[in-house]
Coordinates of N, CA and C in Angstrom, one line a residue:
M874 N 1.1 25.9 -9.1 CA 1.2 25.5 -7.7 C 0.5 24.1 -7.6
P875 N 1.1 23.2 -6.8 CA 0.4 21.9 -6.6 C -0.7 22.1 -5.6
H876 N -1.7 21.2 -5.7 CA -2.8 21.2 -4.7 C -2.2 21.1 -3.3
A877 N -2.9 21.7 -2.3 CA -2.3 21.7 -1.0 C -2.1 20.3 -0.4
D878 N -3.0 19.4 -0.9 CA -2.9 18.0 -0.3 C -2.1 17.1 -1.3
H879 N -1.6 17.6 -2.4 CA -0.9 16.8 -3.3 C 0.6 16.9 -3.1
P880 N 1.3 15.8 -3.0 CA 2.8 15.8 -2.8 C 3.5 16.4 -4.0
E881 N 4.6 17.1 -3.7 CA 5.5 17.6 -4.7 C 6.4 16.5 -5.1
L882 N 6.6 16.3 -6.5 CA 7.3 15.2 -7.0 C 8.5 15.6 -7.8
D883 N 9.5 14.7 -7.8 CA 10.6 14.7 -8.8 C 10.4 13.4 -9.6
W884 N 11.0 13.3 -10.8 CA 10.8 12.0 -11.6 C 12.2 11.5 -12.0
R885 N 12.3 10.2 -11.8 CA 13.5 9.5 -12.3 C 13.1 8.7 -13.5
D886 N 13.9 8.7 -14.6 CA 13.6 8.0 -15.8 C 12.3 8.3 -16.4
E887 N 11.8 9.5 -16.0 CA 10.5 10.1 -16.6 C 9.3 9.4 -16.0
M888 N 9.4 8.2 -15.4 CA 8.2 7.5 -15.0 C 8.2 7.0 -13.5
T889 N 9.2 7.3 -12.8 CA 9.3 6.9 -11.4 C 9.2 8.1 -10.5
P890 N 8.0 8.3 -9.8 CA 7.8 9.5 -9.0 C 8.6 9.3 -7.7
V891 N 9.2 10.4 -7.3 CA 10.0 10.5 -6.0 C 9.4 11.6 -5.2
S892 N 9.0 11.3 -4.0 CA 8.5 12.3 -3.0 C 9.6 13.3 -2.6
R893 N 9.3 14.6 -2.8 CA 10.3 15.6 -2.3 C 10.2 15.6 -0.8
R894 N 9.0 15.5 -0.2 CA 8.8 15.5 1.2 C 9.7 14.5 1.9
F895 N 9.7 13.2 1.4 CA 10.4 12.1 2.0 C 11.6 11.7 1.3
D896 N 11.9 12.3 0.2 CA 13.1 12.0 -0.6 C 13.2 10.5 -0.8
D897 N 12.1 9.9 -1.3 CA 12.1 8.5 -1.5 C 11.2 8.2 -2.7
P898 N 11.5 7.2 -3.5 CA 10.7 6.8 -4.6 C 9.4 6.1 -4.2
Y899 N 8.4 6.1 -5.0 CA 7.2 5.4 -4.7 C 7.2 3.9 -4.8
F900 N 8.2 3.5 -5.6 CA 8.3 2.0 -5.8 C 9.8 1.7 -6.2
S901 N 10.2 0.5 -6.1 CA 11.5 0.1 -6.4 C 12.0 0.5 -7.8
L902 N 13.2 1.1 -7.9 CA 13.8 1.4 -9.2 C 14.1 0.2 -9.9
A903 N 14.2 -1.0 -9.2 CA 14.5 -2.3 -9.9 C 13.3 -2.9 -10.5
G904 N 12.1 -2.3 -10.3 CA 10.9 -2.9 -10.9 C 9.7 -2.9 -9.9
G905 N 8.8 -1.9 -10.0 CA 7.8 -1.8 -9.0 C 6.8 -2.9 -9.0
L906 N 6.4 -3.3 -10.1 CA 5.3 -4.4 -10.2 C 5.9 -5.7 -9.7
E907 N 7.2 -6.0 -10.0 CA 7.8 -7.2 -9.5 C 8.0 -7.1 -8.0
E908 N 8.4 -5.9 -7.5 CA 8.5 -5.8 -6.1 C 7.2 -6.0 -5.4
T909 N 6.1 -5.5 -5.9 CA 4.8 -5.7 -5.2 C 4.5 -7.2 -5.2
R910 N 4.7 -7.9 -6.3 CA 4.4 -9.3 -6.3 C 5.3 -10.1 -5.4
H911 N 6.6 -9.8 -5.2 CA 7.5 -10.5 -4.3 C 7.2 -10.1 -2.9
V912 N 7.0 -8.9 -2.6 CA 6.9 -8.4 -1.2 C 5.5 -8.6 -0.7
F913 N 4.5 -8.0 -1.3 CA 3.2 -7.9 -0.7 C 2.3 -9.1 -1.1
L914 N 2.4 -9.6 -2.3 CA 1.6 -10.8 -2.6 C 2.2 -12.1 -2.1
A915 N 3.4 -12.4 -2.6 CA 4.0 -13.6 -2.1 C 4.3 -13.5 -0.6
G916 N 4.6 -12.4 -0.1 CA 4.9 -12.2 1.4 C 3.7 -12.5 2.2
N917 N 2.5 -12.4 1.7 CA 1.2 -12.7 2.4 C 0.6 -14.0 1.9
D918 N 1.4 -14.8 1.1 CA 0.9 -16.0 0.6 C -0.4 -15.8 -0.3
L919 N -0.3 -14.8 -1.1 CA -1.4 -14.5 -2.0 C -0.9 -14.7 -3.5
P920 N -1.8 -15.1 -4.3 CA -3.3 -15.2 -4.2 C -3.9 -16.5 -3.6
G921 N -3.0 -17.3 -3.1 CA -3.5 -18.6 -2.6 C -4.5 -18.5 -1.5
R922 N -4.5 -17.5 -0.7 CA -5.4 -17.3 0.4 C -6.7 -16.6 0.0
F923 N -6.8 -16.1 -1.2 CA -8.0 -15.3 -1.6 C -9.2 -16.2 -1.5
R924 N -10.3 -15.6 -1.0 CA -11.6 -16.2 -0.9 C -12.6 -15.1 -0.9
D925 N -13.9 -15.4 -1.1 CA -14.9 -14.3 -1.0 C -14.9 -13.6 0.3
G926 N -14.8 -12.3 0.2 CA -14.7 -11.4 1.4 C -13.3 -11.2 2.0
F927 N -12.3 -11.8 1.4 CA -10.9 -11.6 1.9 C -10.6 -10.1 1.8
H928 N -10.0 -9.6 2.9 CA -9.9 -8.2 3.1 C -8.4 -7.9 3.2
I929 N -7.9 -7.0 2.3 CA -6.5 -6.5 2.3 C -6.6 -5.1 2.8
A930 N -5.6 -4.7 3.7 CA -5.5 -3.3 4.1 C -4.0 -2.9 3.8
E931 N -3.9 -1.6 3.7 CA -2.6 -1.1 3.2 C -2.3 0.3 3.9
L932 N -1.0 0.4 4.3 CA -0.5 1.8 4.7 C 0.3 2.3 3.5
G933 N -0.2 3.4 2.9 CA 0.5 4.0 1.8 C 0.0 3.5 0.4
F934 N -1.0 4.3 -0.1 CA -1.7 3.9 -1.4 C -0.8 4.3 -2.6
G935 N -0.2 5.5 -2.5 CA 0.8 5.9 -3.5 C 0.2 5.9 -4.9
T936 N 0.7 5.2 -5.9 CA 0.3 5.2 -7.2 C -0.9 4.2 -7.5
G937 N -1.2 3.5 -6.4 CA -2.2 2.4 -6.6 C -1.7 1.1 -7.3
L938 N -0.3 1.1 -7.4 CA 0.2 -0.1 -8.0 C -0.1 -1.4 -7.3
N939 N 0.0 -1.4 -6.0 CA -0.3 -2.6 -5.2 C -1.8 -3.0 -5.5
L940 N -2.7 -2.1 -5.5 CA -4.1 -2.4 -5.8 C -4.2 -3.1 -7.2
L941 N -3.5 -2.5 -8.2 CA -3.6 -3.0 -9.6 C -3.0 -4.4 -9.6
A942 N -1.9 -4.6 -8.9 CA -1.2 -5.9 -8.9 C -2.2 -7.0 -8.3
T943 N -2.9 -6.5 -7.3 CA -3.9 -7.4 -6.6 C -5.0 -7.8 -7.6
L944 N -5.5 -6.8 -8.3 CA -6.5 -7.1 -9.4 C -6.0 -8.1 -10.4
L945 N -4.7 -7.9 -10.8 CA -4.2 -8.8 -11.8 C -4.0 -10.2 -11.3
A946 N -3.8 -10.3 -10.0 CA -3.6 -11.6 -9.4 C -4.9 -12.4 -9.1
H947 N -6.0 -11.6 -8.9 CA -7.2 -12.2 -8.5 C -8.0 -12.7 -9.7
R948 N -8.2 -14.0 -9.9 CA -8.9 -14.5 -11.0 C -10.3 -15.0 -10.5
G949 N -10.7 -14.8 -9.3 CA -11.9 -15.3 -8.8 C -11.8 -16.8 -8.4
P950 N -12.9 -17.3 -7.9 CA -14.2 -16.7 -7.7 C -14.2 -15.8 -6.4
G951 N -15.3 -15.2 -6.1 CA -15.4 -14.4 -4.9 C -14.9 -12.9 -5.2
R952 N -15.3 -12.1 -4.2 CA -15.0 -10.7 -4.2 C -14.1 -10.3 -3.1
L953 N -13.1 -9.5 -3.4 CA -12.1 -9.0 -2.4 C -12.5 -7.7 -1.9
R954 N -12.0 -7.3 -0.7 CA -12.1 -6.0 -0.2 C -10.7 -5.4 0.0
Y955 N -10.6 -4.2 -0.2 CA -9.3 -3.5 -0.2 C -9.4 -2.1 0.5
T956 N -8.7 -1.9 1.6 CA -8.8 -0.6 2.2 C -7.3 -0.1 2.3
S957 N -7.2 1.2 1.9 CA -5.8 1.8 2.0 C -5.9 3.1 2.7
F958 N -4.8 3.4 3.4 CA -4.7 4.7 4.1 C -3.6 5.5 3.5
E959 N -4.0 6.7 3.1 CA -3.0 7.6 2.3 C -3.2 9.1 2.8
A960 N -2.1 9.6 3.2 CA -2.1 11.0 3.7 C -2.0 12.0 2.6
F961 N -1.2 11.7 1.5 CA -0.9 12.6 0.5 C -1.3 12.0 -0.9
P962 N -2.6 12.1 -1.3 CA -3.0 11.4 -2.5 C -2.4 12.1 -3.7
L963 N -2.0 11.3 -4.7 CA -1.4 11.8 -5.9 C -2.5 12.2 -6.9
P964 N -2.3 13.2 -7.7 CA -3.3 13.5 -8.7 C -3.4 12.5 -9.8
P965 N -4.5 12.4 -10.5 CA -4.6 11.4 -11.6 C -3.5 11.5 -12.6
E966 N -3.1 12.7 -13.0 CA -2.1 12.8 -14.1 C -0.8 12.2 -13.6
A967 N -0.4 12.3 -12.3 CA 0.9 11.8 -11.9 C 0.8 10.3 -11.8
I968 N -0.4 9.7 -11.4 CA -0.5 8.3 -11.3 C -0.5 7.7 -12.8
A969 N -1.2 8.4 -13.7 CA -1.2 7.9 -15.1 C 0.3 7.9 -15.6
R970 N 1.0 8.9 -15.3 CA 2.4 8.9 -15.8 C 3.2 7.8 -15.2
A971 N 3.1 7.5 -13.9 CA 3.8 6.4 -13.3 C 3.4 5.1 -13.8
L972 N 2.1 4.9 -14.1 CA 1.6 3.6 -14.5 C 2.0 3.3 -16.0
R973 N 2.4 4.3 -16.7 CA 2.9 4.0 -18.1 C 4.1 3.1 -18.1
G974 N 4.8 3.0 -17.0 CA 6.0 2.2 -16.9 C 5.6 0.7 -16.7
F975 N 4.3 0.4 -16.5 CA 3.9 -1.0 -16.2 C 2.8 -1.4 -17.2
P976 N 3.2 -1.8 -18.4 CA 2.2 -2.1 -19.5 C 1.1 -3.1 -19.0
E977 N 1.4 -4.0 -18.1 CA 0.5 -5.0 -17.7 C -0.8 -4.4 -17.0
T978 N -0.6 -3.2 -16.5 CA -1.7 -2.5 -15.8 C -2.6 -1.7 -16.8
A979 N -2.2 -1.6 -18.1 CA -2.9 -0.8 -19.0 C -4.4 -1.1 -19.1
P980 N -4.8 -2.4 -19.1 CA -6.2 -2.7 -19.2 C -7.0 -2.2 -18.0
L981 N -6.4 -2.1 -16.9 CA -7.1 -1.7 -15.7 C -7.0 -0.2 -15.4
A982 N -6.0 0.5 -16.0 CA -5.7 1.9 -15.6 C -6.9 2.8 -15.9
P983 N -7.5 2.8 -17.1 CA -8.6 3.7 -17.4 C -9.7 3.7 -16.3
A984 N -10.2 2.6 -16.0 CA -11.3 2.5 -15.0 C -10.8 3.0 -13.6
F985 N -9.6 2.7 -13.2 CA -9.0 3.2 -12.0 C -8.9 4.7 -12.0
L986 N -8.3 5.2 -13.0 CA -8.0 6.7 -13.1 C -9.3 7.5 -13.2
S987 N -10.3 7.0 -13.9 CA -11.5 7.8 -14.0 C -12.3 7.8 -12.7
Q988 N -12.3 6.7 -12.0 CA -12.9 6.8 -10.6 C -12.1 7.6 -9.7
W989 N -10.8 7.5 -9.8 CA -9.9 8.3 -8.9 C -10.1 9.8 -9.0
A990 N -10.4 10.2 -10.2 CA -10.6 11.6 -10.5 C -12.0 12.2 -10.2
E991 N -12.9 11.3 -9.9 CA -14.3 11.7 -9.7 C -14.5 12.5 -8.4
T992 N -13.8 12.2 -7.3 CA -14.0 12.8 -6.0 C -12.6 13.3 -5.5
P993 N -12.0 14.3 -6.1 CA -10.6 14.7 -5.7 C -10.5 15.2 -4.3
E994 N -11.6 15.7 -3.7 CA -11.5 16.3 -2.4 C -12.1 15.4 -1.3
A995 N -12.6 14.2 -1.7 CA -13.3 13.4 -0.7 C -12.3 12.7 0.3
P996 N -12.7 12.7 1.6 CA -11.8 12.0 2.5 C -11.9 10.5 2.4
L997 N -12.9 10.0 1.7 CA -13.1 8.5 1.5 C -13.4 8.3 0.0
R998 N -12.5 7.6 -0.7 CA -12.8 7.3 -2.1 C -13.1 5.8 -2.3
R999 N -14.2 5.6 -3.0 CA -14.6 4.2 -3.2 C -14.3 3.9 -4.7
L1000 N -13.7 2.7 -5.0 CA -13.4 2.3 -6.3 C -14.0 0.9 -6.5
H1001 N -14.6 0.7 -7.6 CA -15.3 -0.6 -7.9 C -14.7 -1.2 -9.2
F1002 N -14.3 -2.5 -9.0 CA -13.8 -3.3 -10.1 C -14.4 -4.7 -10.1
P1003 N -14.4 -5.4 -11.2 CA -14.9 -6.8 -11.2 C -14.1 -7.6 -10.2
G1004 N -14.8 -8.1 -9.2 CA -14.1 -8.9 -8.2 C -13.4 -8.2 -7.0
L1005 N -13.5 -6.9 -7.0 CA -12.9 -6.2 -5.9 C -13.5 -4.8 -5.7
T1006 N -13.7 -4.4 -4.4 CA -14.1 -3.1 -4.0 C -13.1 -2.5 -3.1
A1007 N -12.6 -1.3 -3.4 CA -11.6 -0.6 -2.7 C -12.1 0.6 -2.0
E1008 N -11.6 0.9 -0.8 CA -11.8 2.2 -0.2 C -10.5 2.8 0.2
I1009 N -10.3 4.0 -0.1 CA -9.0 4.7 0.3 C -9.4 5.9 1.2
L1010 N -8.9 5.8 2.4 CA -9.1 6.8 3.5 C -8.0 7.8 3.4
I1011 N -8.4 9.0 3.1 CA -7.4 10.1 2.9 C -7.2 10.8 4.3
G1012 N -6.0 10.9 4.7 CA -5.6 11.6 6.0 C -4.5 10.9 6.7
D1013 N -4.1 11.4 7.8 CA -3.0 10.8 8.6 C -3.5 9.5 9.2
A1014 N -2.7 8.4 8.9 CA -3.1 7.1 9.3 C -3.2 7.0 10.9
R1015 N -2.4 7.9 11.5 CA -2.4 7.9 13.0 C -3.8 8.3 13.5
E1016 N -4.5 9.0 12.7 CA -5.9 9.4 13.0 C -7.0 8.6 12.4
T1017 N -6.7 8.2 11.2 CA -7.8 7.4 10.4 C -7.8 5.9 10.8
L1018 N -6.7 5.3 11.0 CA -6.7 3.9 11.3 C -7.3 3.6 12.7
P1019 N -7.0 4.3 13.8 CA -7.7 4.0 15.0 C -9.2 4.1 14.9
R1020 N -9.8 4.9 14.0 CA -11.2 5.1 13.9 C -11.8 4.1 13.0
W1021 N -11.0 3.4 12.2 CA -11.5 2.4 11.2 C -12.2 1.2 12.0
Q1022 N -13.3 0.7 11.4 CA -14.0 -0.3 12.1 C -13.7 -1.7 11.5
G1023 N -12.8 -1.8 10.5 CA -12.6 -3.1 9.8 C -11.4 -3.9 10.4
R1024 N -11.3 -5.1 10.0 CA -10.1 -5.9 10.3 C -9.6 -6.6 9.0
A1025 N -8.4 -6.6 8.8 CA -7.8 -7.1 7.5 C -7.3 -8.5 7.7
D1026 N -7.4 -9.3 6.7 CA -6.8 -10.6 6.6 C -5.3 -10.5 6.2
A1027 N -4.9 -9.5 5.5 CA -3.6 -9.3 5.1 C -3.3 -7.8 5.0
W1028 N -2.1 -7.4 5.4 CA -1.7 -6.0 5.4 C -0.5 -5.8 4.5
F1029 N -0.5 -4.8 3.6 CA 0.6 -4.3 2.9 C 1.1 -3.1 3.6
L1030 N 2.3 -3.2 4.2 CA 2.9 -2.0 4.9 C 3.9 -1.4 4.0
D1031 N 3.4 -0.3 3.3 CA 4.2 0.2 2.2 C 4.4 1.7 2.3
G1032 N 4.6 2.2 3.5 CA 5.0 3.6 3.7 C 6.4 3.9 3.1
F1033 N 6.7 5.2 3.1 CA 8.1 5.5 2.7 C 9.0 4.9 3.8
S1034 N 10.3 4.9 3.5 CA 11.2 4.2 4.4 C 11.2 4.7 5.8
P1035 N 11.3 3.8 6.8 CA 11.3 4.2 8.2 C 12.2 5.3 8.6
A1036 N 13.4 5.4 8.0 CA 14.3 6.4 8.3 C 13.8 7.8 7.8
K1037 N 12.9 7.8 6.8 CA 12.5 9.1 6.3 C 11.0 9.4 6.6
N1038 N 10.3 8.4 7.0 CA 8.8 8.5 7.3 C 8.5 7.8 8.6
P1039 N 9.2 8.1 9.7 CA 9.1 7.3 10.9 C 7.6 7.3 11.5
E1040 N 6.8 8.3 11.2 CA 5.5 8.3 11.7 C 4.6 7.1 11.3
L1041 N 4.9 6.6 10.1 CA 4.1 5.5 9.6 C 4.6 4.1 10.1
W1042 N 5.7 4.1 11.0 CA 6.2 2.9 11.5 C 6.4 2.9 13.0
S1043 N 5.6 3.8 13.6 CA 5.8 3.9 15.1 C 5.1 2.7 15.8
P1044 N 5.6 2.4 17.0 CA 5.0 1.3 17.7 C 3.5 1.5 17.9
D1045 N 3.1 2.7 18.2 CA 1.6 2.9 18.4 C 0.8 2.6 17.1
L1046 N 1.3 3.0 16.0 CA 0.6 2.8 14.8 C 0.6 1.3 14.4
L1047 N 1.7 0.6 14.6 CA 1.8 -0.8 14.3 C 1.0 -1.6 15.3
S1048 N 0.8 -1.1 16.5 CA -0.2 -1.8 17.4 C -1.6 -1.7 16.9
E1049 N -1.9 -0.5 16.2 CA -3.2 -0.4 15.6 C -3.4 -1.3 14.4
V1050 N -2.3 -1.5 13.7 CA -2.3 -2.5 12.6 C -2.7 -3.9 13.2
A1051 N -2.1 -4.3 14.2 CA -2.4 -5.6 14.9 C -3.8 -5.6 15.4
R1052 N -4.3 -4.5 16.0 CA -5.6 -4.5 16.5 C -6.7 -4.6 15.4
H1053 N -6.3 -4.2 14.2 CA -7.2 -4.2 13.0 C -6.8 -5.4 12.1
T1054 N -6.3 -6.5 12.7 CA -6.0 -7.7 11.9 C -6.8 -8.8 12.4
A1055 N -7.4 -9.6 11.5 CA -8.2 -10.7 11.8 C -7.3 -11.8 12.4
P1056 N -7.9 -12.7 13.3 CA -7.1 -13.8 13.8 C -6.5 -14.6 12.7
G1057 N -5.2 -14.9 12.8 CA -4.5 -15.6 11.8 C -4.1 -14.8 10.6
G1058 N -4.4 -13.4 10.7 CA -4.0 -12.5 9.6 C -2.5 -12.3 9.5
S1059 N -2.1 -11.7 8.4 CA -0.7 -11.5 8.1 C -0.4 -10.1 7.7
F1060 N 1.0 -9.8 7.6 CA 1.5 -8.6 7.1 C 2.7 -8.9 6.3
A1061 N 3.1 -8.0 5.4 CA 4.3 -8.1 4.7 C 4.8 -6.7 4.4
T1062 N 6.1 -6.5 4.5 CA 6.7 -5.2 4.2 C 8.1 -5.3 3.6
Y1063 N 8.5 -4.4 2.8 CA 9.8 -4.4 2.2 C 10.9 -4.2 3.2
T1064 N 10.6 -3.5 4.3 CA 11.7 -3.1 5.3 C 12.0 -4.3 6.2
A1065 N 13.3 -4.3 6.6 CA 13.7 -5.2 7.7 C 14.4 -4.5 8.8
A1066 N 14.0 -3.2 9.0 CA 14.6 -2.4 10.0 C 14.3 -3.0 11.4
G1067 N 15.3 -3.0 12.3 CA 15.1 -3.7 13.5 C 14.0 -3.0 14.4
D1068 N 13.9 -1.7 14.4 CA 12.8 -1.1 15.2 C 11.4 -1.5 14.7
V1069 N 11.3 -1.6 13.4 CA 10.0 -2.0 12.9 C 9.7 -3.5 13.2
R1070 N 10.7 -4.3 13.1 CA 10.5 -5.8 13.4 C 10.1 -5.9 14.9
R1071 N 10.8 -5.2 15.8 CA 10.5 -5.3 17.2 C 9.1 -4.7 17.5
A1072 N 8.7 -3.6 16.9 CA 7.4 -3.1 17.1 C 6.3 -4.0 16.7
L1073 N 6.5 -4.7 15.6 CA 5.5 -5.6 15.1 C 5.4 -6.9 16.0
A1074 N 6.6 -7.3 16.4 CA 6.6 -8.4 17.4 C 5.9 -8.0 18.7
G1075 N 6.2 -6.8 19.2 CA 5.6 -6.3 20.4 C 4.1 -6.2 20.3
A1076 N 3.6 -6.0 19.0 CA 2.2 -5.8 18.8 C 1.4 -7.1 18.7
G1077 N 2.2 -8.2 18.7 CA 1.6 -9.6 18.7 C 1.8 -10.4 17.5
F1078 N 2.5 -9.9 16.5 CA 2.8 -10.7 15.3 C 4.0 -11.7 15.6
Q1079 N 3.9 -12.8 15.0 CA 5.1 -13.7 14.8 C 5.8 -13.3 13.6
V1080 N 7.0 -12.7 13.8 CA 7.7 -12.0 12.8 C 8.8 -12.9 12.2
T1081 N 8.9 -12.8 10.8 CA 9.9 -13.6 10.1 C 10.6 -12.7 9.1
R1082 N 11.9 -12.9 9.0 CA 12.7 -12.2 8.0 C 12.8 -13.1 6.8
Q1083 N 12.6 -12.5 5.6 CA 12.5 -13.2 4.4 C 13.5 -12.5 3.4
P1084 N 13.9 -13.2 2.3 CA 14.7 -12.6 1.3 C 14.0 -11.4 0.6
G1085 N 14.7 -10.3 0.5 CA 14.1 -9.1 -0.1 C 14.1 -9.1 -1.6
F1086 N 13.7 -8.0 -2.1 CA 13.6 -7.8 -3.6 C 14.7 -6.9 -4.1
G1087 N 15.2 -7.3 -5.2 CA 16.2 -6.4 -5.8 C 17.5 -6.4 -4.9
R1088 N 17.9 -5.1 -4.6 CA 19.1 -5.0 -3.9 C 18.9 -5.1 -2.4
K1089 N 17.6 -5.2 -2.0 CA 17.3 -5.4 -0.5 C 17.6 -6.8 -0.1
R1090 N 18.4 -7.1 0.8 CA 18.8 -8.4 1.2 C 17.6 -9.1 1.9
H1091 N 16.9 -8.3 2.7 CA 15.8 -8.9 3.5 C 14.6 -8.0 3.5
M1092 N 13.4 -8.7 3.8 CA 12.2 -8.1 4.0 C 11.5 -8.7 5.3
T1093 N 10.3 -8.3 5.6 CA 9.7 -8.8 6.9 C 8.3 -9.3 6.6
T1094 N 7.9 -10.4 7.1 CA 6.5 -10.9 7.1 C 6.1 -11.3 8.5
G1095 N 4.9 -11.5 8.7 CA 4.4 -12.0 10.0 C 3.0 -12.4 10.0
R1096 N 2.6 -13.2 11.1 CA 1.3 -13.7 11.3 C 0.8 -13.4 12.7
L1097 N -0.5 -13.1 12.8 CA -1.1 -12.9 14.1 C -1.6 -14.2 14.6
S1098 N -1.5 -14.6 15.8 CA -2.0 -15.8 16.3 C -3.5 -16.0 16.0
A1099 N -3.8 -17.2 15.6 CA -5.2 -17.5 15.3 C -6.1 -17.4 16.6

C-alpha cells in the first residue's frame, strides 16, 4: 500500500512518472530537463537575474527536477532561496527512479535524496545546497500559500495541466501568487490556457505568450509592475 500522502504512479519508459490521480506525467515526455530550462529558467530570464537573496517560488515540486535544474544553472556568487508548494510529495525511491533519466543531475541527486528522506512526515522540509536553500511546504497550496510570509522574484507555475488539476490554476490561487510576488517579479508556465492567462492578467501581471517546448506551440510568461 502506498503512503496515504504519496501519489499512486504509473511509469512510462520505466523512468517517467505519471500521476494516476491527475492522469498526467510529471514532466514532458520530450525531455523534462530541457523543458525546465526552456519554460521556467529562460521564461523567467534566468540565470541572468540571479543575485544574492534571489527568491524562486514554485507551485508543484514533483520530482524536484526544477530545483536541480536551478542548482545546475546557478554558478554564483550569492545564495538563492527556493520555496515550493506540494500537496502530494513523492517518496525518495520514486524520485530517484525518475532522476535516473537525467544524468546531469547525478552529482546533485545523493545530497537531495538523503535530505528528502530525513523528514518524510514533516509539513515543511528544508534542503541545503551550496549556493541555495530550499523549503518545501507540504499541503494544499490553497491553504499554505495564503499563510506564507514570503515574496518571490520568480515563480515556476508547474502544477498538473489546468484541465486535470484546475484547483492549482484558480483565479483565487493565482491572485495569491501575485500577492506573493516582489515588485517587478515574474512567472513562467508551460500552459497557454486562456483561463489561466486571463486569471494571471486579472491578478496584475503583464502576460505574454511565448513559444512553447516540444509539441506545445505556446507557453505563458509575465511580469508584475515594479
